[in-house]
Short mmCIF file of C-alpha atoms and ligand atoms in Angstrom, two decimals:
data_model
loop_
_atom_site.label_atom_id
_atom_site.label_comp_id
_atom_site.label_asym_id
_atom_site.label_seq_id
_atom_site.Cartn_x
_atom_site.Cartn_y
_atom_site.Cartn_z
CA MET B 1 -15.57 6.34 3.91
CA ALA B 2 -11.77 5.53 3.00
CA GLU B 3 -9.57 3.34 5.39
CA LEU B 4 -6.47 4.80 7.05
CA VAL B 5 -3.66 2.09 6.90
CA LEU B 6 -0.59 2.48 9.47
CA ALA B 7 2.63 2.06 7.76
CA LEU B 8 4.78 -0.11 10.44
CA ASP B 9 8.03 0.97 9.29
CA VAL B 10 9.80 0.21 12.49
CA ALA B 11 12.48 -2.14 13.27
CA ASP B 12 10.82 -5.08 15.17
CA ARG B 13 7.82 -6.53 16.77
CA GLU B 14 8.37 -4.21 20.20
CA ALA B 15 8.31 -0.84 18.18
CA ALA B 16 5.53 -2.09 16.33
CA LEU B 17 3.33 -3.13 19.50
CA ARG B 18 4.62 -0.31 21.42
CA LEU B 19 3.56 2.12 18.63
CA LEU B 20 -0.06 0.56 18.26
CA ASP B 21 -0.70 0.48 22.53
CA ARG B 22 -0.11 4.16 21.83
CA ILE B 23 -2.62 4.76 19.31
CA PRO B 24 -6.09 3.67 19.65
CA GLY B 25 -8.45 2.99 17.14
CA VAL B 26 -6.11 1.65 14.20
CA GLY B 27 -7.33 -1.06 12.07
CA TRP B 28 -5.50 -1.72 9.01
CA VAL B 29 -1.97 -1.98 9.25
CA LYS B 30 0.81 -2.23 6.81
CA LEU B 31 3.94 -4.65 6.99
CA GLY B 32 6.61 -3.95 4.45
CA SER B 33 9.73 -5.99 3.76
CA VAL B 34 11.78 -4.33 6.47
CA LEU B 35 9.76 -5.42 9.48
CA PHE B 36 8.44 -8.72 8.13
CA THR B 37 12.06 -9.92 7.03
CA ARG B 38 12.78 -9.27 11.01
CA THR B 39 9.49 -10.61 12.46
CA GLY B 40 7.98 -13.33 10.00
CA PRO B 41 4.44 -14.25 10.01
CA ALA B 42 4.56 -14.60 13.87
CA LEU B 43 3.61 -10.97 14.00
CA ILE B 44 1.04 -11.24 11.68
CA ALA B 45 -0.83 -13.84 13.76
CA GLU B 46 -0.40 -11.33 16.92
CA LEU B 47 -1.72 -8.28 15.32
CA LYS B 48 -4.58 -10.50 13.61
CA ALA B 49 -5.26 -11.64 17.18
CA ARG B 50 -5.33 -7.83 18.33
CA GLY B 51 -8.19 -7.43 15.87
CA HIS B 52 -6.18 -5.49 13.00
CA GLN B 53 -6.30 -6.07 9.36
CA ILE B 54 -3.14 -6.91 7.82
CA PHE B 55 -1.80 -5.65 4.47
CA LEU B 56 1.47 -7.32 3.32
CA ASP B 57 3.41 -4.95 1.13
CA LEU B 58 6.16 -7.37 -0.49
CA LYS B 59 5.58 -6.27 -3.78
CA TRP B 60 6.16 -9.57 -5.26
CA HIS B 61 7.47 -9.87 -9.03
CA ASP B 62 8.31 -13.35 -9.93
CA ILE B 63 7.15 -16.18 -12.24
CA PRO B 64 3.64 -16.81 -11.84
CA ASN B 65 4.12 -19.97 -9.98
CA THR B 66 6.24 -18.56 -7.29
CA VAL B 67 3.81 -15.55 -6.87
CA GLN B 68 1.00 -18.08 -6.54
CA GLY B 69 2.70 -19.74 -3.75
CA ALA B 70 3.57 -16.64 -1.81
CA VAL B 71 -0.03 -15.30 -2.06
CA ALA B 72 -1.24 -18.92 -1.04
CA GLN B 73 1.18 -18.69 2.05
CA ALA B 74 0.10 -15.04 2.90
CA ARG B 75 -3.59 -16.17 2.87
CA GLU B 76 -2.63 -19.16 5.04
CA VAL B 77 -1.49 -16.80 7.73
CA GLY B 78 -4.23 -14.54 7.71
CA VAL B 79 -3.23 -11.65 5.41
CA ASP B 80 -6.00 -9.37 4.20
CA MET B 81 -4.25 -7.57 1.37
CA VAL B 82 -0.96 -8.00 -0.63
CA THR B 83 0.77 -6.28 -3.34
CA VAL B 84 2.46 -7.46 -6.45
CA HIS B 85 4.17 -5.25 -9.30
CA ALA B 86 1.94 -5.02 -12.32
CA LEU B 87 5.21 -5.52 -14.49
CA GLY B 88 5.19 -8.79 -13.46
CA GLY B 89 2.23 -9.53 -16.22
CA ALA B 90 -0.78 -10.63 -16.37
CA ALA B 91 -0.16 -14.06 -15.77
CA MET B 92 1.31 -13.31 -12.59
CA ILE B 93 -1.22 -11.33 -11.51
CA ALA B 94 -3.69 -13.86 -12.50
CA ALA B 95 -1.81 -16.55 -10.47
CA ALA B 96 -1.81 -14.43 -7.78
CA LYS B 97 -5.55 -13.62 -7.58
CA ALA B 98 -6.31 -17.48 -8.17
CA ALA B 99 -4.21 -18.10 -5.02
CA ALA B 100 -6.16 -15.04 -2.98
CA GLY B 101 -9.76 -16.55 -3.50
CA ASP B 102 -12.00 -14.07 -2.00
CA ARG B 103 -9.80 -13.94 1.32
CA VAL B 104 -7.13 -12.05 0.27
CA GLN B 105 -7.35 -8.69 -1.60
CA VAL B 106 -4.56 -8.47 -4.59
CA VAL B 107 -3.32 -4.73 -5.56
CA ALA B 108 -1.05 -4.02 -8.15
CA VAL B 109 2.21 -1.23 -7.84
CA THR B 110 2.11 0.24 -10.97
CA VAL B 111 5.34 2.51 -11.22
CA LEU B 112 7.19 3.32 -8.13
CA THR B 113 6.88 6.92 -6.74
CA SER B 114 10.40 7.10 -6.53
CA HIS B 115 11.38 6.88 -10.44
CA SER B 116 11.55 10.42 -12.08
CA THR B 117 10.19 10.52 -15.65
CA ALA B 118 14.07 10.22 -17.03
CA GLU B 119 14.66 6.77 -15.08
CA LEU B 120 11.36 5.21 -16.16
CA ALA B 121 12.10 6.11 -20.03
CA SER B 122 15.93 4.10 -19.52
CA LEU B 123 13.85 1.44 -17.69
CA LEU B 124 11.60 1.20 -20.30
CA GLY B 125 14.16 1.77 -23.06
CA ARG B 126 11.49 4.29 -24.81
CA PRO B 127 10.34 7.99 -24.12
CA THR B 128 7.41 8.04 -21.77
CA ALA B 129 5.44 11.12 -21.61
CA THR B 130 4.90 11.13 -17.98
CA PRO B 131 4.89 8.35 -15.20
CA ALA B 132 1.09 8.97 -15.30
CA ASP B 133 0.70 7.67 -18.67
CA GLU B 134 2.49 4.58 -17.68
CA VAL B 135 0.39 4.24 -14.42
CA LEU B 136 -2.39 4.31 -16.37
CA ARG B 137 -1.49 1.58 -18.93
CA LEU B 138 -0.24 -0.57 -16.18
CA ALA B 139 -3.54 -0.25 -13.84
CA ARG B 140 -5.76 -1.18 -16.92
CA LEU B 141 -3.17 -4.33 -17.60
CA ALA B 142 -3.64 -5.12 -13.98
CA ARG B 143 -7.22 -4.64 -13.59
CA GLN B 144 -7.96 -6.93 -16.53
CA ALA B 145 -5.75 -9.51 -15.15
CA GLY B 146 -7.93 -9.49 -12.36
CA ALA B 147 -6.44 -7.51 -9.63
CA ASP B 148 -8.63 -5.78 -6.97
CA GLY B 149 -6.82 -2.41 -7.29
CA VAL B 150 -3.82 -0.40 -7.76
CA VAL B 151 -1.35 1.40 -5.64
CA SER B 152 -0.61 5.07 -6.55
CA SER B 153 0.57 8.34 -5.56
CA PRO B 154 -2.49 10.57 -4.58
CA LEU B 155 -1.89 12.92 -7.44
CA GLU B 156 -3.06 9.83 -9.88
CA THR B 157 -6.30 8.86 -7.99
CA ALA B 158 -8.77 10.85 -9.82
CA LEU B 159 -7.47 9.82 -13.05
CA LEU B 160 -7.52 6.20 -12.06
CA ARG B 161 -10.88 6.57 -10.50
CA ALA B 162 -12.35 7.98 -13.67
CA ASP B 163 -10.85 5.11 -15.76
CA LEU B 164 -11.42 1.95 -13.73
CA GLY B 165 -14.56 2.84 -12.37
CA PRO B 166 -16.15 2.68 -9.04
CA GLY B 167 -15.11 -1.02 -8.15
CA ALA B 168 -11.17 -0.66 -8.08
CA LEU B 169 -9.36 -0.16 -4.73
CA LEU B 170 -6.86 2.65 -5.08
CA VAL B 171 -4.30 2.08 -2.32
CA THR B 172 -2.58 5.80 -1.67
CA PRO B 173 0.70 6.44 -0.18
CA GLY B 174 2.33 9.79 -0.19
CA ILE B 175 -0.19 11.45 2.47
CA ARG B 176 1.26 14.64 3.75
CA SER B 177 -0.30 17.75 5.40
CA PRO B 178 1.03 20.99 4.22
CA THR B 179 3.10 21.44 7.55
CA ASP B 180 4.33 17.55 7.30
CA PRO B 181 8.00 17.23 6.25
CA LYS B 182 7.72 15.16 2.80
CA GLY B 183 11.00 13.06 3.38
CA ASP B 184 11.71 11.23 0.08
CA GLN B 185 7.76 11.38 -1.20
CA THR B 186 7.38 13.75 -3.63
CA ARG B 187 4.02 13.45 -5.36
CA THR B 188 1.71 14.21 -2.12
CA ALA B 189 -1.49 15.23 -1.03
CA THR B 190 -3.45 15.44 2.00
CA ALA B 191 -5.58 12.62 3.52
CA ALA B 192 -8.60 14.60 2.61
CA GLU B 193 -7.99 15.32 -0.64
CA ALA B 194 -6.73 11.63 -1.47
CA ALA B 195 -10.19 10.52 -0.21
CA ARG B 196 -12.00 13.14 -1.86
CA ALA B 197 -10.47 12.03 -5.23
CA GLY B 198 -11.60 8.53 -4.82
CA SER B 199 -8.77 6.68 -2.93
CA THR B 200 -9.76 3.64 -0.91
CA HIS B 201 -6.92 3.11 1.40
CA LEU B 202 -4.87 6.01 2.75
CA VAL B 203 -1.36 4.54 3.64
CA VAL B 204 0.59 6.67 6.42
CA GLY B 205 4.10 6.15 7.78
CA ARG B 206 6.24 8.83 9.18
CA PRO B 207 3.64 11.68 9.75
CA VAL B 208 2.25 9.44 12.48
CA LEU B 209 5.30 7.49 13.68
CA GLN B 210 7.53 10.89 13.79
CA ALA B 211 4.50 12.87 15.54
CA ALA B 212 5.56 14.10 18.96
CA ASP B 213 2.02 12.68 20.00
CA PRO B 214 1.31 9.80 17.37
CA ALA B 215 -2.01 9.44 18.83
CA ALA B 216 -3.24 12.55 18.15
CA ALA B 217 -1.49 12.63 14.75
CA TRP B 218 -3.83 9.58 13.91
CA ALA B 219 -6.89 10.96 15.58
CA GLY B 220 -6.40 14.27 13.42
CA LEU B 221 -6.18 12.13 10.00
CA VAL B 222 -9.36 10.29 11.01
CA GLU B 223 -11.21 13.41 11.69
CA SER B 224 -9.97 14.84 8.31
CA ILE B 225 -11.71 12.12 6.28
CA ARG B 226 -14.69 11.90 8.26
O1 LIG M 1 6.58 7.37 5.54
P1 LIG M 1 5.31 7.38 4.46
O2 LIG M 1 3.75 8.14 5.10
O3 LIG M 1 6.03 8.22 3.35
O4 LIG M 1 5.12 5.92 4.27
C1 LIG M 1 4.57 5.22 3.12
C2 LIG M 1 4.66 3.76 3.15
O5 LIG M 1 4.13 3.57 1.76
C3 LIG M 1 5.79 3.43 3.08
O6 LIG M 1 5.76 1.98 3.86
C4 LIG M 1 6.18 2.74 2.04
O7 LIG M 1 7.12 2.09 1.74
C5 LIG M 1 4.87 2.52 1.03
N1 LIG M 1 4.58 2.75 -0.22
C6 LIG M 1 5.28 4.02 -0.81
N2 LIG M 1 5.26 4.39 -2.12
C7 LIG M 1 4.71 3.10 -3.22
C8 LIG M 1 4.28 2.01 -2.42
C9 LIG M 1 4.36 1.76 -1.24
O8 LIG M 1 5.65 5.31 -0.03
N3 LIG M 1 4.85 3.12 -4.42
#
């Protein structure tokens, strides 16, 4: 069964803990650069002590030596999963994996979901058929370099599962029910659709964070992928 991951996209420690106090049954939590920049690793220790698994989503993209050092620090503070950019290249991904050992899973961001086809073509300096072509190319590169899996929109899950095989982690934000506001997400699917297509980790933020009853929203998601 796919894991649900609650994106702790809140401003500070108190808001994060208040939210978790309201929602029973959350296992995986995701800390991004906004919250982590505010709290640092102290909150990670606190969340670990409360029994959560930690997905540190800082999307590293730097020289291999620096990323290796960052992953080593993440491992030291008890993080379970980290993100790097596939565009950092094979040597950087391999360095991340070398530091991760078997305690930390490394997943690679392929193409940011905010990029349009035109923007991607301008970034790459050549025409690109669709973002999905680039997602697949970078996902293969990342897996060959040792990444445990990739991050992508739910619309690429089936393609990636078919191509990368059963072992790859497929981490999927952009989870929305038909009635949820999409916000800035454009490439969305429901939790059930993403899980059925082969996603292993479903990252959900605003549909829970902005719900009138976050616990009920979370319980509904759990039920939908059961
Ligand atoms: O609020 P929402 O459900 O859109 O939250 C999705 C989470 O997943 C956010 O924390 C966002 O930063 C993250 N994410 C994403 N797209 C990616 C990688 C991460 O939306 N490609």
